[in-house]
PDB file of C-alpha atoms in Angstrom:
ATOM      1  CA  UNK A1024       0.000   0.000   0.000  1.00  0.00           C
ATOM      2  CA  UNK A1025       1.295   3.521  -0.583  1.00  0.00           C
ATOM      3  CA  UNK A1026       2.351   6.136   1.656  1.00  0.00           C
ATOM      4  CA  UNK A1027      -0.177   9.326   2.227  1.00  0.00           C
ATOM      5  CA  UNK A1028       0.650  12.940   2.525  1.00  0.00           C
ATOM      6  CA  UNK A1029      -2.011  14.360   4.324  1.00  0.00           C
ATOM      7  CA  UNK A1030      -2.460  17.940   4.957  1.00  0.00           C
ATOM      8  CA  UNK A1031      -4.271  18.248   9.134  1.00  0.00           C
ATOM      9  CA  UNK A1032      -5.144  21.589  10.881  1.00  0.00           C
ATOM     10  CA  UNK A1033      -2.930  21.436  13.362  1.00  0.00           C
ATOM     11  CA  UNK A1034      -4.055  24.535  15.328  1.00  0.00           C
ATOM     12  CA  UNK A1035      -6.859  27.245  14.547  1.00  0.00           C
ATOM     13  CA  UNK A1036      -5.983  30.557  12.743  1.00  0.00           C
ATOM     14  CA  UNK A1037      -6.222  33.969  14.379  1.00  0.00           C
ATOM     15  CA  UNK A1038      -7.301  36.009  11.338  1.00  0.00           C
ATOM     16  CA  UNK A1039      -5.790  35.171   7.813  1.00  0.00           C
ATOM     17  CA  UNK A1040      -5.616  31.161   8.005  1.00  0.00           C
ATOM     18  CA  UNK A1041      -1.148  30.574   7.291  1.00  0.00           C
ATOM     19  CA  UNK A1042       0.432  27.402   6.274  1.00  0.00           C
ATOM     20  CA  UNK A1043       1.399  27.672  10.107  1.00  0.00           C
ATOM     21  CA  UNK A1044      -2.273  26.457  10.913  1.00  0.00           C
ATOM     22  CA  UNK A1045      -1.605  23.057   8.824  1.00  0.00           C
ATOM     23  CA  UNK A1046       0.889  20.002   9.538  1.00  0.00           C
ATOM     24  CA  UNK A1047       1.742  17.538   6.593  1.00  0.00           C
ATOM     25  CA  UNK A1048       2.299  13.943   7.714  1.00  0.00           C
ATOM     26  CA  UNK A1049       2.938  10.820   6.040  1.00  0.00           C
ATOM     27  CA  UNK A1050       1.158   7.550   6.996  1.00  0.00           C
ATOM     28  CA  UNK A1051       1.203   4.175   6.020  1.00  0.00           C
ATOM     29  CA  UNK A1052      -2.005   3.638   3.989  1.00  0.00           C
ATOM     30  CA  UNK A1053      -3.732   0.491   5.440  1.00  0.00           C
ATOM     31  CA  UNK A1054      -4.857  -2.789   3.445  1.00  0.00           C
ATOM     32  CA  UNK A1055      -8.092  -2.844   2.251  1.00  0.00           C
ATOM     33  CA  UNK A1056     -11.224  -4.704   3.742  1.00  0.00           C
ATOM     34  CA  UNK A1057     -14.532  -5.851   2.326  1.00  0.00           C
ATOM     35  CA  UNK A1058     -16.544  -3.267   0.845  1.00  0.00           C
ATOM     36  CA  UNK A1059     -13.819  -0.772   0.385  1.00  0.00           C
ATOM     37  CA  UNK A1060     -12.078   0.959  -2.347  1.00  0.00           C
ATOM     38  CA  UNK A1061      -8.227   2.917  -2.297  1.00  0.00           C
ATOM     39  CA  UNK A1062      -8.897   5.982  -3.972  1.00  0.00           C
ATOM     40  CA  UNK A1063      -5.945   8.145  -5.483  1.00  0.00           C
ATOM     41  CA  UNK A1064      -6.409  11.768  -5.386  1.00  0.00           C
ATOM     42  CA  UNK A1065      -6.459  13.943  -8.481  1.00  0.00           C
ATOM     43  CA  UNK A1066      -7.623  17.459  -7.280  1.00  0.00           C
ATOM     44  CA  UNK A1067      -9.138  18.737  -3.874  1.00  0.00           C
ATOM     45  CA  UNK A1068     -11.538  21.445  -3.091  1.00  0.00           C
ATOM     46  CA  UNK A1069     -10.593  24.507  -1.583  1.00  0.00           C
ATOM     47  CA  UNK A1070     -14.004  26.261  -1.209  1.00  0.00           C
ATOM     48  CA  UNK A1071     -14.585  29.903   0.938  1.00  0.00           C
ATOM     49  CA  UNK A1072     -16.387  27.775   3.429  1.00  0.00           C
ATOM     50  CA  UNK A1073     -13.398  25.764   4.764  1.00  0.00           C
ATOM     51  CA  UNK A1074     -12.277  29.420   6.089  1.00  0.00           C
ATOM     52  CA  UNK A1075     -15.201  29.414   8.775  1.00  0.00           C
ATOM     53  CA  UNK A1076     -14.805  25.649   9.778  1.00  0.00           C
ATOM     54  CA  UNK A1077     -11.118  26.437  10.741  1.00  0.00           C
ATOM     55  CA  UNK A1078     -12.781  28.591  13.681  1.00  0.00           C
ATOM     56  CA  UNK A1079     -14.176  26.790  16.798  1.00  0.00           C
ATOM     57  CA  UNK A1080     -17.288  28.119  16.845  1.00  0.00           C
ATOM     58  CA  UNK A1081     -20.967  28.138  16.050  1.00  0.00           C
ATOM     59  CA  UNK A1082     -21.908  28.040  12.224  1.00  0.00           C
ATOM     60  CA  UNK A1083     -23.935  26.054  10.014  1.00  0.00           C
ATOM     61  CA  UNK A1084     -21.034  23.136   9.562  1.00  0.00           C
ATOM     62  CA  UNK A1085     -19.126  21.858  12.201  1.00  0.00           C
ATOM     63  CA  UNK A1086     -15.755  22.897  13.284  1.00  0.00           C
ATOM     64  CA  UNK A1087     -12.732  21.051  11.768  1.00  0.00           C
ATOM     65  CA  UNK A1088     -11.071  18.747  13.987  1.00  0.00           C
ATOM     66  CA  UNK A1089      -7.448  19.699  14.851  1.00  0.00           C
ATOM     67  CA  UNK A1090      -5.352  16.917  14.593  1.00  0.00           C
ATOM     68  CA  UNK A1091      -7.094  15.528  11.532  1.00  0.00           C
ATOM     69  CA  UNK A1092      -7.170  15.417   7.566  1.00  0.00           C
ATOM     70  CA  UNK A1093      -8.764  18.791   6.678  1.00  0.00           C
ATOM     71  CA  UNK A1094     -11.970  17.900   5.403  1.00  0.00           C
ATOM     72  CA  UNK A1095     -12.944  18.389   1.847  1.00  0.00           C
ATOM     73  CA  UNK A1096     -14.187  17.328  -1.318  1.00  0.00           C
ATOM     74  CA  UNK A1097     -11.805  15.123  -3.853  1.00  0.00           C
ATOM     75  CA  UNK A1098     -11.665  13.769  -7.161  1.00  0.00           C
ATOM     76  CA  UNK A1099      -9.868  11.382  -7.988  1.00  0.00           C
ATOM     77  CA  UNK A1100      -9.576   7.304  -9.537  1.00  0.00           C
ATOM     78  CA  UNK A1101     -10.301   3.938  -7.958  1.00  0.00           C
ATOM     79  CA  UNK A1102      -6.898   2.102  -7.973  1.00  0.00           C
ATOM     80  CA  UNK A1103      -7.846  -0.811  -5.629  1.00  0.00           C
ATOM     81  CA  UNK A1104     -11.187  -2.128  -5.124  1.00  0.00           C
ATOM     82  CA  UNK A1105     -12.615  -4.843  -2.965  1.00  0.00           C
ATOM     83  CA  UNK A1106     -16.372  -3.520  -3.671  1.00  0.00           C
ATOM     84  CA  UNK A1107     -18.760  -5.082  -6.790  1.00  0.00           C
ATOM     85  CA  UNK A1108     -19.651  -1.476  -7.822  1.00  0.00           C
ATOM     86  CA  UNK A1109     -15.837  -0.152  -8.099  1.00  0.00           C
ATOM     87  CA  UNK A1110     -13.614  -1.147 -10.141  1.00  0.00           C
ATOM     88  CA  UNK A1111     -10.142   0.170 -10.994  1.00  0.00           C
ATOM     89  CA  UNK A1112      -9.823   2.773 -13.055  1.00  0.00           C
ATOM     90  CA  UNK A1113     -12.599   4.866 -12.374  1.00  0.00           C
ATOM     91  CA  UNK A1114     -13.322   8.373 -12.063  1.00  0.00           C
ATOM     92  CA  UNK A1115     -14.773   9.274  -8.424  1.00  0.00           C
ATOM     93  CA  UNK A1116     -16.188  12.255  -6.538  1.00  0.00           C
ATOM     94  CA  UNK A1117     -16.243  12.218  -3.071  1.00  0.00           C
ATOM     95  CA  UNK A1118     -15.132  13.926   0.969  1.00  0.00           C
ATOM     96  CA  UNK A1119     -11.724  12.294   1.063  1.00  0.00           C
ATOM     97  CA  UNK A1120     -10.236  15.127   2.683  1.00  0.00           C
ATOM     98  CA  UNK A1121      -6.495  16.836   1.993  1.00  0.00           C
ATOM     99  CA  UNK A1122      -4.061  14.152   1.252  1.00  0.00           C
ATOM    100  CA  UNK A1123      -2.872  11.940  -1.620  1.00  0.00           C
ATOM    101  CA  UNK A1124      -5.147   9.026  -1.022  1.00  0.00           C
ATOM    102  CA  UNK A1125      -8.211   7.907   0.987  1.00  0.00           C
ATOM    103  CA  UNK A1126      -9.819   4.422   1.544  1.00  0.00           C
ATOM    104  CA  UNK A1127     -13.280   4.661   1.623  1.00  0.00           C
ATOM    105  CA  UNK A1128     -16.207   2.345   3.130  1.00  0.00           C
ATOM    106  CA  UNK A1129     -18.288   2.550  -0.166  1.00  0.00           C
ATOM    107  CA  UNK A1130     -20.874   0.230   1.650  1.00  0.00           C
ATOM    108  CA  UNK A1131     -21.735   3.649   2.607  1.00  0.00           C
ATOM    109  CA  UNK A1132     -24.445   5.613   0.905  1.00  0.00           C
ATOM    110  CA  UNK A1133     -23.131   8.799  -0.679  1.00  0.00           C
ATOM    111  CA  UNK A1134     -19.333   8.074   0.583  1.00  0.00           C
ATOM    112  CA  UNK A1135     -18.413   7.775  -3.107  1.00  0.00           C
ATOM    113  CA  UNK A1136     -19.816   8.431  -6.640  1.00  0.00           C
ATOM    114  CA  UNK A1137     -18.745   7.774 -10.101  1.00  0.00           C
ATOM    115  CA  UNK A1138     -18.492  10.160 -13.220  1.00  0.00           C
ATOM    116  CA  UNK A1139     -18.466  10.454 -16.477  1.00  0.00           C
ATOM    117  CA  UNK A1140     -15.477  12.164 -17.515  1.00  0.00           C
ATOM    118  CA  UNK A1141     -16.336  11.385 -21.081  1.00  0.00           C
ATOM    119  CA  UNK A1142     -17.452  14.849 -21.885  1.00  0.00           C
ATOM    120  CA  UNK A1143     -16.547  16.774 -18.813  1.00  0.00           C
ATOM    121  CA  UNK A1144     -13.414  16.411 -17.198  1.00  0.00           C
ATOM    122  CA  UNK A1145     -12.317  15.216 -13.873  1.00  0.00           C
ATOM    123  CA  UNK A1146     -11.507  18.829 -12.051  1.00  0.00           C
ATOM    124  CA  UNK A1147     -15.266  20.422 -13.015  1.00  0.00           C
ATOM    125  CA  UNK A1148     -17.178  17.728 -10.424  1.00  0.00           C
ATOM    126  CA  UNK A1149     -15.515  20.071  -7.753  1.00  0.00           C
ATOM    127  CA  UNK A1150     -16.817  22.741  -9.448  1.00  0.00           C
ATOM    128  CA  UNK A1151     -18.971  23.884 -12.377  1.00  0.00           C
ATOM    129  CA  UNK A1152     -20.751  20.060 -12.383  1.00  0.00           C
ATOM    130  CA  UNK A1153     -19.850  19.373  -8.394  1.00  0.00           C
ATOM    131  CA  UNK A1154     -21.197  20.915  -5.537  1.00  0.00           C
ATOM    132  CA  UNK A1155     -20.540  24.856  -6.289  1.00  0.00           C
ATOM    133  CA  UNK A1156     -22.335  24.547  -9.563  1.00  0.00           C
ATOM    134  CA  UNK A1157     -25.371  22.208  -7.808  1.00  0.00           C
ATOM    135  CA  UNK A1158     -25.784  24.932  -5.212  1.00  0.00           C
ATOM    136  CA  UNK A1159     -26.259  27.267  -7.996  1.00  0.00           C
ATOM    137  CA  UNK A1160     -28.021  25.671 -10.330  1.00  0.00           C
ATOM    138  CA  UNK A1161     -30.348  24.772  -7.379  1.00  0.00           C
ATOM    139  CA  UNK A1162     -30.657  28.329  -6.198  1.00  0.00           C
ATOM    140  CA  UNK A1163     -31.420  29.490  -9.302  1.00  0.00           C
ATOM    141  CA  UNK A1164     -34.108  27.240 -10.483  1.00  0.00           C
ATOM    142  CA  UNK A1165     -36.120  26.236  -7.699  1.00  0.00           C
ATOM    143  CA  UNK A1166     -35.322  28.780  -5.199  1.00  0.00           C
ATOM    144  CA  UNK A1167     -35.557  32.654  -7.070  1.00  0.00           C
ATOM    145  CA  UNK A1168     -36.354  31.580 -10.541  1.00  0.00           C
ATOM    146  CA  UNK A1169     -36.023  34.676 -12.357  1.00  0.00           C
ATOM    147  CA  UNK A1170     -37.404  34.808 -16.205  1.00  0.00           C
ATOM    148  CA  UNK A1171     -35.566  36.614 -18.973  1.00  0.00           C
ATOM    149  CA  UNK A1172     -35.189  40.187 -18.772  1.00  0.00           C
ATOM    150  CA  UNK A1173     -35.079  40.029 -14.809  1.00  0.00           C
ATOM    151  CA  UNK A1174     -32.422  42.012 -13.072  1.00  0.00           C
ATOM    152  CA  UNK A1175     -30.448  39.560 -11.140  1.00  0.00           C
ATOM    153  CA  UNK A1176     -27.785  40.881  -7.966  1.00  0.00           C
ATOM    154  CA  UNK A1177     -25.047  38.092  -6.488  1.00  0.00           C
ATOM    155  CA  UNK A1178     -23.014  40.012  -3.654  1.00  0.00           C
ATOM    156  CA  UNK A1179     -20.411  37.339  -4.054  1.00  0.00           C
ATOM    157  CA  UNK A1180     -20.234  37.030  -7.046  1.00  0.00           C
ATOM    158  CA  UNK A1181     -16.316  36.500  -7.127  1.00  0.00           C
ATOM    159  CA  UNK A1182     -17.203  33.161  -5.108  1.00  0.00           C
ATOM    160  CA  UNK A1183     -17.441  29.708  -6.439  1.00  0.00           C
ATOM    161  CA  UNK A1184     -21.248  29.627  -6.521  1.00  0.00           C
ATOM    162  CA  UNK A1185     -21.674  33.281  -7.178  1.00  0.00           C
ATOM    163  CA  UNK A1186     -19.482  32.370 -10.277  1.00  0.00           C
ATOM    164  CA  UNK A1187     -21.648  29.841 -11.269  1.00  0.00           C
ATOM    165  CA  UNK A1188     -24.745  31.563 -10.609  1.00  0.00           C
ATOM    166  CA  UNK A1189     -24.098  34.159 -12.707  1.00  0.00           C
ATOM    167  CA  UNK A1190     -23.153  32.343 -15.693  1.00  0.00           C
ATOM    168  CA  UNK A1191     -26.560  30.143 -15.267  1.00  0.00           C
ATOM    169  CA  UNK A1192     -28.536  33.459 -15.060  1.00  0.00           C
ATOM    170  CA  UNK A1193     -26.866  35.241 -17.998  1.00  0.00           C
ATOM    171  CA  UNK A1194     -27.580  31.823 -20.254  1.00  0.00           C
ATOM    172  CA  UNK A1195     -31.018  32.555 -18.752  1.00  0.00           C
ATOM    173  CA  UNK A1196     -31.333  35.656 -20.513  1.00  0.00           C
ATOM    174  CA  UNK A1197     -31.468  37.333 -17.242  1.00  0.00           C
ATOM    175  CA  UNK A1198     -29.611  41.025 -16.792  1.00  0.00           C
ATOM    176  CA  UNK A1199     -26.925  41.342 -14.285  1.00  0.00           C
ATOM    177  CA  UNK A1200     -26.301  45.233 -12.409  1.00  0.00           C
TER     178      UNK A1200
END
C-alpha cells in the first residue's frame, strides 16, 4: 500500500488562516477490507467555506477537527477495489479530505460516486458540475427563478457559486447590475 501525505489543521488561525495552521504527515495507507475501495487523489476542493470551519465556533457546519485530515471534497480514480460497484480505473467524486489518497467504506451511501469524464473532465465535479455549480443551479431554479429580462444581484459574485450563478442566469437571458 502507498504512503499518504495528508495535509491536518494542526491549530486554529487567528485572522488570515497561514500554512502555520496546517501540519503535513505521512502515513502508512492500510490494506483494504470488504466493501472498500483505495482511492488516489487527483484534485481537492478549496471552497470559501473551509475558512469558517477552521474557527471553533458556532456556524452552520461543524468545526474542523485539529489533529485531523482537513476535510474536503476530492476527485480522484479507484486504484484498488474490494467492492462489486468499483472497479479500478474509475473516475470518483467524493469527501476524502487533503491528502494523496483515501480508503473509503463505499458500503456507505453517498461516501463515493462515479463520473463520467467522457465529456466533462475530472476537475469540473468540484466545481462547475460538483457541488458549487449544484448549489447554484439549485438556487437558481427552484429557489428565485427569475425569467428573462429580470435584473439579477449576487453580492459574491467573485465566489465559487456566485461564479456559477451568474453564468446560469446570464444563459437565462437574465440582466446582471
Amino acid at each position: 500500500m502507498p504512503r499518504n501525505r495528508q495535509i491536518l489543521l494542526d491549530n486554529r488561525p487567528a485572522g488570515e488562516a497561514t500554512a502555520a495552521n496546517f501540519k503535513l504527515v505521512s502515513t502508512d495507507t492500510p490494506p483494504l477490507q470488504d466493501g472498500q475501495v483505495l482511492v488516489r487523489h487527483h484534485y481537492l476542493s478549496l471552497d470559501p467555506y473551509m475558512r469558517g470551519r477552521m474557527n471553533d465556533g458556532k456556524s452552520y457546519a461543524a468545526p474542523q477537527p485539529l489533529g485531523e485530515v482537513f476535510q474536503g471534497g476530492t476527485v480522484g480514480e479507484v486504484v484498488e477495489s474490494r467492492h462489486p460497484r468499483f472497479a479500478v480505473g474509475d473516475p470518483v467524486v467524493g469527501f476524502g479530505g487533503w491528502q494523496e489518497w483515501s480508503v473509503v467504506d463505499a458500503t456507505q451511501p453517498g461516501m463515493l460516486k462515479k463520473v463520467d469524464t467522457t465529456h466533462v473532465p475530472l476537475s469540473y465535479y468540484l466545481g462547475a458540475v460538483g457541488m458549487p455549480g449544484v448549489t447554484a443551479w439549485y438556487g437558481l431554479n427552484n429557489i428565485i427563478a427569475p425569467k428573462a429580462g429580470d435584473t439579477v444581484v449576487v453580492s459574491a459574485a467573485t465566489g465559487a457559486v456566485g461564479s456559477a450563478y451568474v453564468a446560469l442566469a446570464k444563459a437565462r437571458g437574465t440582466r446582471r447590475d
